């Protein structure tokens, strides 16, 4: 199958922006410019007035299972995304049989409809021509730790560490792009820098990337980045910070500190002023969460335990700038996790507490007990920043666009549906902070280079034809916190591996997506 994209403007993060036709033969770009128009094609796409951009690579996605669903594929493609990187924050299905990830991270990644075990290779097979997007995967360190140590919060013994390293090595050999960790989640929070450096050594040997939800953000970022620098220097690993958010001045200082120390860092972020996570991560002690959802929920349903939990929370929140005064007005219920509490979705904990006649902490303990810890929350940062701050942030070295997208709940975060289109609208058309080639680097090529996807992220001859036709005058995100599932506009045609998967703004039949691995495919 050959496709000629005629009359458009090529946007490449390296070669720049220029008018040219693009010819695709099979999965790859065969010619650009006059040579493209001189050869016959099975289909011609009129791209007059459109930008021919590399399909965006969502550097941090939680669409691990939902990527198989048409509604999620449509949302991502309408935003210009052609590849998602999953297995994030240290918890996902493989290795193991997937039950741990489903119990703990089910509210974020869902239940996989096909995977029941078999390791990373078996999981990657579930994404082979079953979706319209490409999928990359990271070996999740928390899942690995749970497979070896179970719910034990203690340090790994020598033999346990060897078993984890072997599991990571196998996952990388099966096609994983690297290793992820989630150091604010369990059991990742129980791993120290020495353990993490040891787990990173097979990543170095495989040429992979260590991707980490660090142990603190905002004003707590400095010690977390210092720990990451220690891990990089001890192991030699290249590292990437997930959803990095802090004051731009602080981010700049910390990235410079890492560079001077010899740590090779990149990072991703989304262009919004609020986060999203499990409510249990924000409010519950980790030793309680580590007992498992059913045990923790039973503990929460006994109201005699609430006073002790409150004392623990007050002691912990004093040193956490994200949970300072007014936290109850900044945490909003995204998914209640229990149908009896669905009416609370979209409300802050303060608002929901008033509806139930409870104070905010009591309300949180109640809904977490009812949902067996599956309640999720949208979290507004304590000191909201401006679009100028976001622009400065994305101008720092190593920037990638990552939605951290989660497609569950009655009031989810709009970043899942509009992240990339928002980047194009806000920083491209409206503000002009970045040129279109610079935006192509942030949304596609920077992630491609970091993850080793050498044939993705550019519009060049020989590259994989993952392309989005973007209307620079019309592209915009429509998802808001009030209406978070609205589809983006201005991207009506998308190709994945040379096949049209979005046509006229609607899904095309072709399931062209495949797993992606380092140094090819």
Short mmCIF file of C-alpha atoms in Angstrom, two decimals, residues 9 14 36 51 145 198 230 344 430 502:
data_model
loop_
_atom_site.label_atom_id
_atom_site.label_comp_id
_atom_site.label_asym_id
_atom_site.label_seq_id
_atom_site.Cartn_x
_atom_site.Cartn_y
_atom_site.Cartn_z
CA UNK A 9 4.12 21.52 4.95
CA UNK A 14 15.80 18.33 12.82
CA UNK A 36 7.49 11.81 -3.95
CA UNK A 51 1.31 20.48 8.74
CA UNK A 145 9.56 -6.34 43.86
CA UNK A 198 21.36 -2.46 41.45
CA UNK A 230 23.06 9.02 43.29
CA UNK A 344 -19.37 12.64 44.83
CA UNK A 430 -1.71 31.15 20.42
CA UNK A 502 -7.88 8.27 11.61
#
